[in-house]
């Protein structure tokens, strides 16, 4: 019988019994039994098992002890690829907020949150791993419950799947050595752990495993993080000095395992970019060592180096053995970030002066009245008077990815925009004929505008912001929603919308006029959901009280009724001549404050420049005995304490 069995084996691969077919599967679940399987199978015909749990065709005769040692060393170094089963979490389309925001949001809602290896893919999906099914389930229940930005309708879509760990498993004896070393490195008096030159610890040297326990190995770092999370999560100090670390992706999990770190030593590593510190910014580090890392040599002086570090750790007051001053502004920004305030509240646009705002709004009303005419080829020719003779106009259109397909709207209208689009994302398409997508001069611009599709702008969606103001130039941005092409005549329920952002630079002309010297138009199709969200933001902005303007009450702002005078060099110098009717009284109250007409002018001027309503403006002037300058100074000093109803018109 034995002879027949041997003949079958010689003629081809023998059939494996149940034990052989399943032992590698169980070994993947429990690394402790792997060595027992190796020794039990030490016969003259042992079959090597590859990573797919299938028998290799090649037969190996003998070599029992040497083969067993090779297998075990291969497993220790990750050669066999035997890995633990863990769970991969994917948060869809939340890369806009950044990995740090996603991590912070989840950690606030999941007890014992311990993620590993965060990543952001090209589709803006944030992925990471967790070790247990319980933790995976706790995260999945948050799907569609968390939003970004907070309070919006952009919900977290969270998915989970079981997978093999991206790091190899460590043998039980190696895990025991690591636990022993971490325990010995804990300093109870200082409440810190010193992991400097970790692989050179005498315990590893004595057991001849020093080459297997470098913290640059993900498996080793993960094991250390698990130990700290379970036994030392309350430490306030940590040293990772001299471990040849260049990337901190895996080390980021330490910020969740031990969130209270205030003293950190990363010196004598191989960190090549300061941006790596972003992965550890969850810590409120106050004392930091980064000496002898490659990126530190990139800074010409200590102040720029300190400033760069404060971008990630604004509380650091002791850097590389030197006392440094904290930046209160960066600390305040960090506090807002930690409090979950990624953006300031929506405001109804910024305008430094009500007179300027009214003048620009009047200009834009006339501009869009001509622009939205049903016969654009005729009406837009009249826009030649809105542009300076040396003006420049460009426009671009871009499809912005969304959670769902974005309709382009009228196909012919979309193609018209594409043909003349000056989109730097697609520079290769127009770089050889750039002069054809940049329009110079008022006549050429008017002709170019008349060739664009017919439009209908939704005026109640407009948001006006002033960007720059000087005596010679004013820059503002107008944004909103519009439809074009065939969508202009369609019912509201069938329209496809587009978002526009138009930045204009204007110079003052005589007789209360202004002229555009630069016009940049950006267009992007949007979904109906985006339009609804934008409208909600506009509504919220209009309901919010206007913030008091940061500038003092200065009457010599740019006035659109300026006089233009030619300069000797051929350029034009713009001299501002403010109109007395729009000015407040002079600072010294040498006028008759009891004159009702003068008081009325003062109230109107104070309303315009402070943003307060008539009642509160009059109250302020009365309290300061109708001294306009004193009232303005009092307003600037106490504007933070003024109640919101003072700005409700």
Coordinates of C-alpha atoms in Angstrom, one line a residue:
X1 CA 0.0 0.0 0.0
X2 CA 2.8 2.4 0.9
X3 CA 4.5 1.4 -2.4
X4 CA 1.4 2.4 -4.4
X5 CA 1.1 5.7 -2.5
X6 CA 4.8 6.5 -3.3
X7 CA 4.2 5.6 -7.0
X8 CA 1.3 8.1 -7.1
X9 CA 3.4 10.8 -5.6
X10 CA 6.2 10.2 -8.1
X11 CA 3.8 10.4 -11.0
X12 CA 2.3 13.7 -10.0
X13 CA 1.4 16.0 -7.1
X14 CA -0.1 14.1 -4.2
X15 CA -3.5 15.0 -2.9
X16 CA -3.4 17.1 0.3
X17 CA -5.3 16.0 3.3
X18 CA -7.7 18.3 5.3
X19 CA -5.0 19.4 7.7
X20 CA -2.7 20.6 4.9
X21 CA -5.4 22.4 3.1
X22 CA -6.5 24.4 6.1
X23 CA -3.5 24.9 8.3
X24 CA -2.2 28.0 6.5
X25 CA -5.7 29.5 6.7
X26 CA -5.7 29.1 10.5
X27 CA -2.1 30.3 10.6
X28 CA -3.2 33.6 9.1
X29 CA -5.7 34.0 11.9
X30 CA -3.3 33.0 14.7
X31 CA 0.4 33.6 14.2
X32 CA 1.2 31.6 17.4
X33 CA 0.2 28.3 15.7
X34 CA 2.3 28.8 12.6
X35 CA 5.5 27.5 14.2
X36 CA 3.8 24.3 15.4
X37 CA 2.6 23.6 11.9
X38 CA 6.0 24.1 10.5
X39 CA 7.6 21.6 12.9
X40 CA 4.8 19.0 12.5
X41 CA 5.2 19.0 8.7
X42 CA 8.9 18.4 8.9
X43 CA 8.9 15.3 6.7
X44 CA 10.7 14.3 3.6
X45 CA 8.0 15.6 1.3
X46 CA 6.9 19.0 2.6
X47 CA 5.0 21.3 0.3
X48 CA 5.7 25.0 0.4
X49 CA 2.6 27.1 0.7
X50 CA 2.4 30.4 -1.2
X51 CA 0.4 33.5 -0.3
X52 CA -2.7 32.3 -2.2
X53 CA -3.0 29.3 0.2
X54 CA -2.4 26.9 -2.7
X55 CA 0.3 24.2 -2.9
X56 CA 3.3 25.0 -5.1
X57 CA 4.0 22.6 -7.9
X58 CA 7.6 22.2 -6.9
X59 CA 8.3 19.3 -4.4
X60 CA 10.9 19.9 -1.8
X61 CA 12.7 16.9 -0.4
X62 CA 14.2 17.1 3.1
X63 CA 15.8 20.2 4.5
X64 CA 13.4 20.2 7.5
X65 CA 15.1 22.4 10.1
X66 CA 16.6 24.9 7.6
X67 CA 13.3 25.1 5.8
X68 CA 11.4 25.9 9.0
X69 CA 13.9 28.6 10.0
X70 CA 13.7 30.2 6.5
X71 CA 9.9 30.2 6.7
X72 CA 9.9 31.9 10.1
X73 CA 12.4 34.5 9.2
X74 CA 10.4 35.2 6.0
X75 CA 7.3 35.7 8.1
X76 CA 9.1 38.1 10.5
X77 CA 10.4 40.2 7.7
X78 CA 7.0 40.2 5.9
X79 CA 8.2 37.8 3.1
X80 CA 5.2 35.5 3.2
X81 CA 2.6 38.3 3.3
X82 CA 0.5 36.6 6.1
X83 CA -1.6 39.4 7.5
X84 CA -4.2 40.2 10.1
X85 CA -7.8 40.7 9.1
X86 CA -8.9 44.3 9.8
X87 CA -11.4 46.8 8.3
X88 CA -11.0 49.6 5.8
X89 CA -13.1 52.7 6.2
X90 CA -13.9 55.0 3.3
X91 CA -15.4 58.4 3.7
X92 CA -16.7 59.5 0.3
X93 CA -16.0 63.0 -1.2
X94 CA -14.8 64.6 2.0
X95 CA -11.3 65.4 0.9
X96 CA -12.2 69.1 0.7
X97 CA -12.2 69.3 4.5
X98 CA -8.9 67.5 4.7
X99 CA -7.8 64.4 6.5
X100 CA -7.4 66.3 9.7
X101 CA -11.0 67.5 9.7
X102 CA -12.4 64.0 9.0
X103 CA -10.3 62.5 11.7
X104 CA -11.3 65.1 14.2
X105 CA -15.0 64.8 13.3
X106 CA -15.0 61.0 13.8
X107 CA -13.0 61.1 16.9
X108 CA -15.6 63.3 18.6
X109 CA -18.3 60.8 18.0
X110 CA -16.5 57.4 18.3
X111 CA -15.2 56.4 21.7
X112 CA -11.7 54.9 21.6
X113 CA -11.2 55.9 18.0
X114 CA -7.9 54.5 16.8
X115 CA -7.4 54.8 13.0
X116 CA -4.3 53.8 11.0
X117 CA -2.8 55.0 7.7
X118 CA -5.0 57.8 6.5
X119 CA -5.0 58.4 2.8
X120 CA -6.7 60.8 0.3
X121 CA -7.3 59.4 -3.1
X122 CA -7.8 61.2 -6.4
X123 CA -11.6 61.2 -6.0
X124 CA -11.3 63.1 -2.7
X125 CA -12.2 60.0 -0.7
X126 CA -10.6 59.7 2.7
X127 CA -9.6 56.1 3.6
X128 CA -8.1 54.6 6.8
X129 CA -8.1 51.3 8.7
X130 CA -9.4 50.2 12.1
X131 CA -8.6 47.0 13.9
X132 CA -11.9 45.7 15.2
X133 CA -15.3 45.0 13.8
X134 CA -16.9 46.8 16.7
X135 CA -15.0 50.0 15.9
X136 CA -16.0 49.6 12.2
X137 CA -19.7 49.3 13.1
X138 CA -19.5 52.4 15.4
X139 CA -18.1 54.4 12.6
X140 CA -20.6 53.2 10.0
X141 CA -23.6 54.3 12.0
X142 CA -22.3 57.9 11.6
X143 CA -22.9 57.7 7.8
X144 CA -25.2 60.5 6.7
X145 CA -25.3 61.9 10.2
X146 CA -22.1 64.1 10.0
X147 CA -21.9 67.0 7.6
X148 CA -19.2 69.2 6.2
X149 CA -19.2 72.1 6.4
X150 CA -21.0 71.8 9.8
X151 CA -24.7 72.5 9.4
X152 CA -24.7 72.0 5.6
X153 CA -26.4 69.2 3.7
X154 CA -23.1 67.7 2.5
X155 CA -23.2 64.5 4.6
X156 CA -20.5 62.0 5.3
X157 CA -21.0 58.8 3.3
X158 CA -19.1 56.1 5.2
X159 CA -18.4 52.6 3.9
X160 CA -16.6 49.7 5.5
X161 CA -15.1 46.5 4.2
X162 CA -13.1 43.6 5.7
X163 CA -9.6 43.3 4.3
X164 CA -6.1 42.1 5.0
X165 CA -3.9 44.6 6.9
X166 CA -1.4 46.6 4.8
X167 CA 1.3 45.6 7.3
X168 CA 2.6 42.1 8.0
X169 CA 1.8 40.1 11.2
X170 CA 4.5 39.9 13.9
X171 CA 5.3 36.6 15.6
X172 CA 4.2 36.3 19.2
X173 CA 7.7 36.3 20.6
X174 CA 8.6 39.5 18.8
X175 CA 5.4 41.2 20.1
X176 CA 6.5 40.1 23.6
X177 CA 9.9 41.7 23.2
X178 CA 8.4 44.9 21.9
X179 CA 6.0 45.1 24.9
X180 CA 8.8 44.5 27.3
X181 CA 10.9 47.3 25.8
X182 CA 8.0 49.8 25.7
X183 CA 7.3 49.0 29.4
X184 CA 10.9 49.6 30.3
X185 CA 11.0 53.0 28.4
X186 CA 8.1 54.4 30.4
X187 CA 9.1 57.2 32.9
X188 CA 6.4 57.4 35.5
X189 CA 7.9 60.5 37.2
X190 CA 7.9 62.5 33.9
X191 CA 4.8 60.7 32.5
X192 CA 6.6 60.1 29.3
X193 CA 7.9 57.3 27.0
X194 CA 11.3 57.4 25.5
X195 CA 11.4 55.4 22.2
X196 CA 14.7 56.9 21.0
X197 CA 16.8 54.5 18.9
X198 CA 14.2 51.9 19.6
X199 CA 15.7 49.0 17.6
X200 CA 19.1 49.3 19.5
X201 CA 17.5 48.5 22.8
X202 CA 19.6 45.8 24.7
X203 CA 16.6 43.5 24.9
X204 CA 16.4 43.3 21.1
X205 CA 20.2 43.0 20.8
X206 CA 20.3 40.1 23.3
X207 CA 17.6 38.2 21.4
X208 CA 19.2 39.0 18.0
X209 CA 16.1 40.7 16.6
X210 CA 17.4 44.2 16.3
X211 CA 17.0 44.2 12.5
X212 CA 13.3 43.3 12.8
X213 CA 12.0 46.0 15.2
X214 CA 12.8 49.3 13.4
X215 CA 10.0 51.8 13.8
X216 CA 10.2 52.4 10.1
X217 CA 8.4 49.1 9.7
X218 CA 4.7 49.7 9.8
X219 CA 4.0 46.5 11.7
X220 CA 6.4 47.5 14.5
X221 CA 5.0 51.0 14.7
X222 CA 1.4 49.6 14.8
X223 CA 2.3 47.2 17.6
X224 CA 3.9 50.1 19.6
X225 CA 0.8 52.3 19.1
X226 CA -1.5 49.5 20.3
X227 CA 0.6 49.1 23.5
X228 CA 0.6 52.8 24.1
X229 CA -3.2 53.0 23.5
X230 CA -3.9 50.2 25.9
X231 CA -1.5 51.0 28.7
X232 CA 0.0 54.5 28.4
X233 CA -2.7 56.7 26.7
X234 CA -2.3 59.4 29.4
X235 CA 1.3 60.2 28.7
X236 CA 2.3 63.9 28.1
X237 CA 5.8 63.3 26.7
X238 CA 7.1 61.2 23.8
X239 CA 10.6 60.8 22.2
X240 CA 11.0 59.2 18.8
X241 CA 14.6 60.4 18.4
X242 CA 17.0 58.6 16.2
X243 CA 14.6 56.2 14.5
X244 CA 15.3 57.1 10.8
X245 CA 11.7 58.2 10.3
X246 CA 11.0 60.0 7.1
X247 CA 7.2 59.7 6.8
X248 CA 4.8 60.1 9.7
X249 CA 1.7 58.5 8.1
X250 CA 1.7 55.6 10.5
X251 CA 2.9 57.7 13.5
X252 CA -0.2 59.9 13.0
X253 CA -2.2 57.2 14.9
X254 CA -0.2 58.1 18.0
X255 CA -2.2 61.3 18.2
X256 CA -5.3 59.2 18.9
X257 CA -3.5 56.7 21.1
X258 CA -2.0 59.4 23.3
X259 CA -3.8 62.7 22.7
X260 CA -2.2 64.6 25.6
X261 CA 1.3 64.9 24.2
X262 CA 2.8 68.4 25.0
X263 CA 6.5 67.5 24.7
X264 CA 7.8 65.8 21.6
X265 CA 11.3 64.8 20.4
X266 CA 11.6 64.0 16.7
X267 CA 15.3 64.9 16.4
X268 CA 17.9 62.9 14.4
X269 CA 15.4 61.4 12.0
X270 CA 15.1 61.7 8.2
X271 CA 12.1 64.0 7.9
X272 CA 12.6 65.8 4.5
X273 CA 9.5 68.1 4.5
X274 CA 8.0 70.3 7.2
X275 CA 4.6 69.3 5.9
X276 CA 5.0 65.9 7.5
X277 CA 4.3 67.7 10.8
X278 CA 0.7 68.3 9.7
X279 CA 0.0 64.6 10.5
X280 CA 0.8 65.3 14.2
X281 CA -0.9 68.7 14.6
X282 CA -3.7 67.2 16.6
X283 CA -1.2 67.4 19.5
X284 CA -1.0 70.7 21.4
X285 CA 2.8 70.5 21.5
X286 CA 4.6 73.1 23.6
X287 CA 8.2 71.8 23.7
X288 CA 9.6 70.4 20.5
X289 CA 12.9 69.0 19.2
X290 CA 13.5 68.7 15.5
X291 CA 17.3 69.0 15.3
X292 CA 19.2 67.1 12.6
X293 CA 16.3 66.5 10.2
X294 CA 16.9 67.4 6.6
X295 CA 14.1 69.9 6.3
X296 CA 15.5 72.2 9.0
X297 CA 18.4 73.2 6.8
X298 CA 16.1 74.8 4.3
X299 CA 15.5 77.9 6.4
X300 CA 17.8 80.9 6.2
X301 CA 17.1 82.2 9.6
X302 CA 15.6 81.2 12.9
X303 CA 12.5 83.4 12.6
X304 CA 11.3 81.8 9.3
X305 CA 12.0 78.4 10.8
X306 CA 10.0 79.2 13.9
X307 CA 7.2 80.6 11.9
X308 CA 7.0 77.5 9.8
X309 CA 6.8 75.3 12.9
X310 CA 4.1 77.5 14.4
X311 CA 1.9 76.8 11.4
X312 CA 1.6 73.3 12.8
X313 CA 2.3 73.7 16.5
X314 CA 1.3 77.3 17.4
X315 CA 1.8 76.7 21.1
X316 CA 5.5 75.7 20.9
X317 CA 7.5 78.0 23.3
X318 CA 10.6 75.8 23.4
X319 CA 12.1 74.8 20.1
X320 CA 15.3 72.8 19.6
X321 CA 16.6 74.0 23.0
X322 CA 15.7 77.6 22.5
X323 CA 12.9 79.7 24.0
X324 CA 10.7 81.1 21.3
X325 CA 7.7 83.4 21.4
X326 CA 4.3 82.0 20.5
X327 CA 2.2 83.6 17.8
X328 CA -1.2 84.6 19.3
X329 CA -2.9 84.8 15.9
X330 CA -1.9 81.3 15.0
X331 CA -3.0 80.1 18.4
X332 CA -6.4 81.7 17.9
X333 CA -6.7 80.1 14.5
X334 CA -5.8 76.7 16.0
X335 CA -8.4 77.1 18.7
X336 CA -11.1 77.8 16.0
X337 CA -10.0 74.8 14.1
X338 CA -10.1 72.5 17.1
X339 CA -13.5 73.9 18.0
X340 CA -14.8 72.8 14.6
X341 CA -15.2 76.2 13.1
X342 CA -13.6 75.7 9.6
X343 CA -15.1 78.9 8.1
X344 CA -16.4 82.2 9.5
X345 CA -20.1 82.8 9.3
X346 CA -21.5 83.9 6.0
X347 CA -21.8 87.7 5.5
X348 CA -23.8 89.6 2.9
X349 CA -20.6 90.8 1.1
X350 CA -18.0 93.3 2.1
X351 CA -18.3 97.0 1.3
X352 CA -16.1 99.6 3.1
X353 CA -18.4 102.5 2.2
X354 CA -22.2 102.6 1.4
X355 CA -21.8 105.4 -1.2
X356 CA -19.3 103.3 -3.1
X357 CA -21.5 100.2 -2.8
X358 CA -24.5 102.1 -4.2
X359 CA -22.5 103.4 -7.1
X360 CA -21.2 100.0 -8.0
X361 CA -24.6 98.4 -7.7
X362 CA -26.0 101.1 -10.0
X363 CA -23.2 100.4 -12.5
X364 CA -23.8 96.6 -12.3
X365 CA -27.6 97.0 -12.7
X366 CA -27.0 98.9 -16.0
X367 CA -24.4 96.4 -17.1
X368 CA -26.5 93.3 -16.6
X369 CA -29.6 95.0 -18.1
X370 CA -27.7 95.3 -21.4
X371 CA -26.0 91.9 -20.9
X372 CA -29.3 90.0 -20.4
X373 CA -31.1 91.5 -23.3
X374 CA -32.9 88.8 -25.5
X375 CA -30.9 90.1 -28.4
X376 CA -27.3 90.0 -27.0
X377 CA -25.7 90.5 -30.4
X378 CA -27.3 94.0 -30.5
X379 CA -27.5 95.1 -26.9
X380 CA -24.1 94.0 -25.7
X381 CA -22.5 96.3 -28.4
X382 CA -23.5 99.1 -26.1
X383 CA -21.2 97.7 -23.4
X384 CA -18.4 99.4 -25.3
X385 CA -19.0 102.4 -23.0
X386 CA -18.4 100.3 -19.8
X387 CA -14.8 99.4 -20.7
X388 CA -11.7 101.5 -20.9
X389 CA -9.9 101.7 -24.2
X390 CA -7.0 99.6 -22.8
X391 CA -9.3 97.1 -21.0
X392 CA -8.7 93.3 -21.0
X393 CA -11.4 90.6 -20.8
X394 CA -11.0 86.8 -20.4
X395 CA -13.5 84.1 -19.4
X396 CA -13.2 80.4 -18.6
X397 CA -15.6 77.5 -18.0
X398 CA -14.9 74.4 -15.9
X399 CA -16.9 71.4 -14.9
X400 CA -16.5 70.9 -11.1
X401 CA -16.9 67.3 -9.9
X402 CA -19.9 66.7 -7.6
X403 CA -21.6 63.9 -5.8
X404 CA -23.8 63.4 -8.8
X405 CA -23.6 64.1 -12.5
X406 CA -23.6 67.8 -13.4
X407 CA -25.7 68.8 -16.4
X408 CA -24.0 71.1 -18.9
X409 CA -27.2 72.8 -19.9
X410 CA -27.6 74.0 -23.5
X411 CA -25.0 72.0 -25.5
X412 CA -24.5 74.7 -28.1
X413 CA -24.1 77.4 -25.4
X414 CA -21.5 75.2 -23.6
X415 CA -19.5 74.7 -26.8
X416 CA -19.5 78.5 -27.3
X417 CA -17.9 79.0 -23.9
X418 CA -15.4 76.2 -24.5
X419 CA -14.2 77.6 -27.9
X420 CA -13.0 80.9 -26.3
X421 CA -12.3 79.7 -22.8
X422 CA -9.0 80.9 -21.2
X423 CA -8.8 78.1 -18.7
X424 CA -5.3 77.6 -17.4
X425 CA -6.2 74.0 -16.4
X426 CA -6.3 73.3 -20.1
X427 CA -3.5 75.6 -21.2
X428 CA -2.2 73.2 -23.8
X429 CA -5.4 73.7 -25.9
X430 CA -4.9 77.5 -26.4
X431 CA -1.2 78.3 -25.6
X432 CA -0.4 78.4 -29.3
X433 CA -3.1 81.0 -30.1
X434 CA -3.5 82.7 -26.8
X435 CA -4.2 86.1 -28.5
X436 CA -7.5 84.6 -29.7
X437 CA -8.9 84.0 -26.1
X438 CA -7.7 87.3 -24.6
X439 CA -9.7 90.3 -25.7
X440 CA -8.2 93.8 -25.5
X441 CA -9.8 97.2 -26.0
X442 CA -13.4 98.2 -25.5
X443 CA -14.5 97.5 -29.0
X444 CA -13.0 94.0 -29.2
X445 CA -14.5 93.2 -25.8
X446 CA -18.0 94.4 -26.8
X447 CA -17.8 92.2 -29.9
X448 CA -16.6 89.2 -27.9
X449 CA -19.4 89.6 -25.3
X450 CA -22.0 89.9 -28.1
X451 CA -21.0 86.5 -29.4
X452 CA -21.5 84.7 -26.0
X453 CA -24.8 82.9 -25.4
X454 CA -28.0 84.7 -24.4
X455 CA -28.2 84.8 -20.6
X456 CA -30.6 85.5 -17.7
X457 CA -29.0 86.3 -14.4
X458 CA -30.9 85.7 -11.1
X459 CA -30.4 89.1 -9.5
X460 CA -31.5 88.0 -6.1
X461 CA -28.6 85.5 -6.1
X462 CA -25.9 88.3 -6.5
X463 CA -23.2 88.7 -3.9
X464 CA -20.9 91.7 -4.1
X465 CA -17.5 91.9 -2.4
X466 CA -15.0 94.7 -2.6
X467 CA -11.5 93.3 -2.9
X468 CA -9.2 96.4 -3.2
X469 CA -9.7 100.2 -3.0
X470 CA -7.3 103.0 -3.6
X471 CA -7.5 106.5 -5.0
X472 CA -6.6 105.1 -8.5
X473 CA -8.2 101.7 -8.7
X474 CA -11.1 99.7 -7.3
X475 CA -11.5 95.9 -7.6
X476 CA -14.8 94.1 -6.8
X477 CA -16.2 90.6 -7.3
X478 CA -19.8 89.8 -8.2
X479 CA -21.0 86.2 -8.1
X480 CA -24.4 84.5 -8.5
X481 CA -26.5 82.1 -10.6
X482 CA -27.7 82.4 -14.2
X483 CA -29.1 80.3 -17.1
X484 CA -28.1 80.6 -20.7
X485 CA -29.1 79.4 -24.2
X486 CA -32.3 77.5 -24.5
X487 CA -32.6 77.3 -20.7
X488 CA -33.6 81.0 -20.7
X489 CA -37.0 80.2 -22.2
X490 CA -37.6 76.8 -20.4
X491 CA -39.9 76.5 -17.3
X492 CA -38.1 76.9 -14.0
X493 CA -38.4 73.2 -13.2
X494 CA -36.5 72.3 -16.4
X495 CA -33.7 74.8 -16.3
X496 CA -30.0 73.8 -15.9
X497 CA -28.1 76.4 -13.9
X498 CA -24.6 77.8 -14.0
X499 CA -22.6 79.6 -11.3
X500 CA -20.6 82.7 -12.3
X501 CA -17.8 84.7 -10.6
X502 CA -16.9 88.0 -12.2
X503 CA -14.0 90.1 -11.0
X504 CA -13.8 93.6 -12.3
X505 CA -11.1 96.2 -11.8
X506 CA -12.4 99.7 -12.5
X507 CA -11.0 103.2 -12.6
X508 CA -12.9 106.4 -11.9
X509 CA -14.0 108.7 -14.7
X510 CA -15.3 112.2 -14.6
X511 CA -19.0 113.1 -14.2
X512 CA -19.8 110.2 -11.8
X513 CA -18.7 107.4 -14.2
X514 CA -16.3 104.5 -14.0
X515 CA -14.7 102.2 -16.6
X516 CA -13.6 98.6 -16.4
X517 CA -9.9 98.0 -17.1
X518 CA -9.9 94.3 -16.4
X519 CA -12.8 91.8 -16.4
X520 CA -12.4 88.1 -15.5
X521 CA -15.4 85.8 -15.8
X522 CA -15.5 82.2 -14.5
X523 CA -18.4 79.9 -15.2
X524 CA -19.2 76.4 -13.9
X525 CA -22.4 74.3 -14.4
X526 CA -24.0 73.3 -11.1
X527 CA -26.7 70.9 -9.9
X528 CA -30.0 71.9 -8.6
X529 CA -28.9 70.9 -5.1
X530 CA -26.0 73.3 -5.3
X531 CA -28.3 76.1 -6.3
X532 CA -30.5 75.4 -3.4
X533 CA -27.6 75.3 -1.0
X534 CA -26.3 78.6 -2.4
X535 CA -29.7 80.2 -2.0
X536 CA -29.8 79.1 1.6
X537 CA -26.4 80.7 2.2
X538 CA -27.5 83.9 0.5
X539 CA -30.7 84.0 2.7
X540 CA -28.7 83.3 5.8
X541 CA -26.2 86.1 4.9
X542 CA -29.0 88.6 4.3
X543 CA -30.6 87.8 7.7
X544 CA -27.3 88.2 9.5
X545 CA -26.4 91.7 10.8
X546 CA -23.6 93.4 8.9
X547 CA -20.4 93.5 10.9
X548 CA -19.0 96.9 11.8
X549 CA -16.4 97.8 9.2
X550 CA -12.8 97.3 10.4
X551 CA -11.7 100.7 9.0
X552 CA -12.0 103.9 10.9
X553 CA -14.5 106.4 9.7
X554 CA -12.4 108.0 6.9
X555 CA -14.1 110.4 4.6
X556 CA -11.4 110.3 2.0
X557 CA -12.2 106.9 0.4
X558 CA -12.1 106.4 -3.3
X559 CA -15.0 108.4 -4.9
X560 CA -16.3 107.3 -8.2
X561 CA -16.9 110.9 -9.2
X562 CA -13.2 111.6 -9.6
X563 CA -11.6 113.8 -12.1
X564 CA -9.1 112.3 -14.6
X565 CA -6.0 114.2 -15.5
X566 CA -3.3 113.1 -17.9
X567 CA 0.2 112.6 -16.5
X568 CA 3.5 113.8 -18.1
X569 CA 4.6 110.3 -18.9
X570 CA 1.6 109.4 -20.9
X571 CA 0.1 107.4 -18.1
X572 CA -2.9 108.8 -16.2
X573 CA -2.8 110.0 -12.6
X574 CA -6.2 109.9 -10.9
X575 CA -6.8 112.7 -8.5
X576 CA -9.7 112.2 -6.1
X577 CA -11.9 115.1 -5.4
X578 CA -14.5 114.1 -2.9
X579 CA -17.9 115.7 -3.2
X580 CA -18.8 117.9 -0.2
X581 CA -22.4 116.7 -0.3
X582 CA -21.3 113.1 0.5
X583 CA -18.9 114.1 3.3
X584 CA -19.5 114.3 7.0
X585 CA -18.9 117.6 8.8
X586 CA -15.2 118.5 9.5
X587 CA -13.7 116.9 12.7
X588 CA -13.8 120.1 14.7
X589 CA -17.4 121.0 15.5
X590 CA -17.2 124.6 14.4
X591 CA -20.6 124.4 12.8
X592 CA -24.0 125.1 14.4
X593 CA -24.9 121.7 15.9
X594 CA -28.3 123.0 16.6
X595 CA -29.1 123.5 13.0
X596 CA -31.6 120.7 12.0
X597 CA -30.3 120.5 8.5
X598 CA -26.7 119.9 9.6
X599 CA -27.9 117.3 12.1
X600 CA -29.8 115.5 9.4
X601 CA -26.7 115.4 7.2
X602 CA -24.6 114.1 10.0
X603 CA -27.1 111.3 10.8
X604 CA -27.3 110.3 7.1
X605 CA -23.5 110.3 6.8
X606 CA -23.0 108.3 10.0
X607 CA -25.6 105.7 8.9
X608 CA -23.7 105.2 5.6
X609 CA -20.3 104.9 7.1
X610 CA -21.0 103.0 10.3
X611 CA -23.6 100.6 8.9
X612 CA -25.9 101.3 11.8
X613 CA -29.5 102.2 11.4
X614 CA -30.8 105.7 11.9
X615 CA -31.9 105.3 15.5
X616 CA -28.6 104.1 16.7
X617 CA -26.6 106.6 14.6
X618 CA -28.6 109.5 16.1
X619 CA -28.2 108.1 19.6
X620 CA -24.4 107.9 19.1
X621 CA -24.2 111.5 17.9
X622 CA -26.4 112.8 20.7
X623 CA -24.2 111.1 23.3
X624 CA -21.1 112.8 21.9
X625 CA -22.7 116.2 21.7
X626 CA -23.0 116.0 17.9
X627 CA -19.2 115.9 17.5
X628 CA -18.8 113.7 14.4
X629 CA -15.2 112.8 14.9
X630 CA -15.7 111.9 18.6
X631 CA -18.7 109.8 17.7
X632 CA -16.7 108.0 15.0
X633 CA -13.9 107.2 17.5
X634 CA -16.3 106.0 20.0
X635 CA -17.9 103.7 17.5
X636 CA -14.6 102.2 16.5
X637 CA -13.6 101.6 20.1
X638 CA -16.9 100.0 21.2
X639 CA -18.2 98.3 18.0
X640 CA -17.6 94.8 19.4
X641 CA -20.2 95.6 22.2
X642 CA -22.8 97.1 19.9
X643 CA -25.9 94.8 19.7
X644 CA -26.9 93.3 16.4
X645 CA -30.2 95.2 16.3
X646 CA -28.2 98.4 15.8
X647 CA -27.3 97.2 12.3
X648 CA -30.8 96.0 11.3
X649 CA -32.2 98.5 8.7

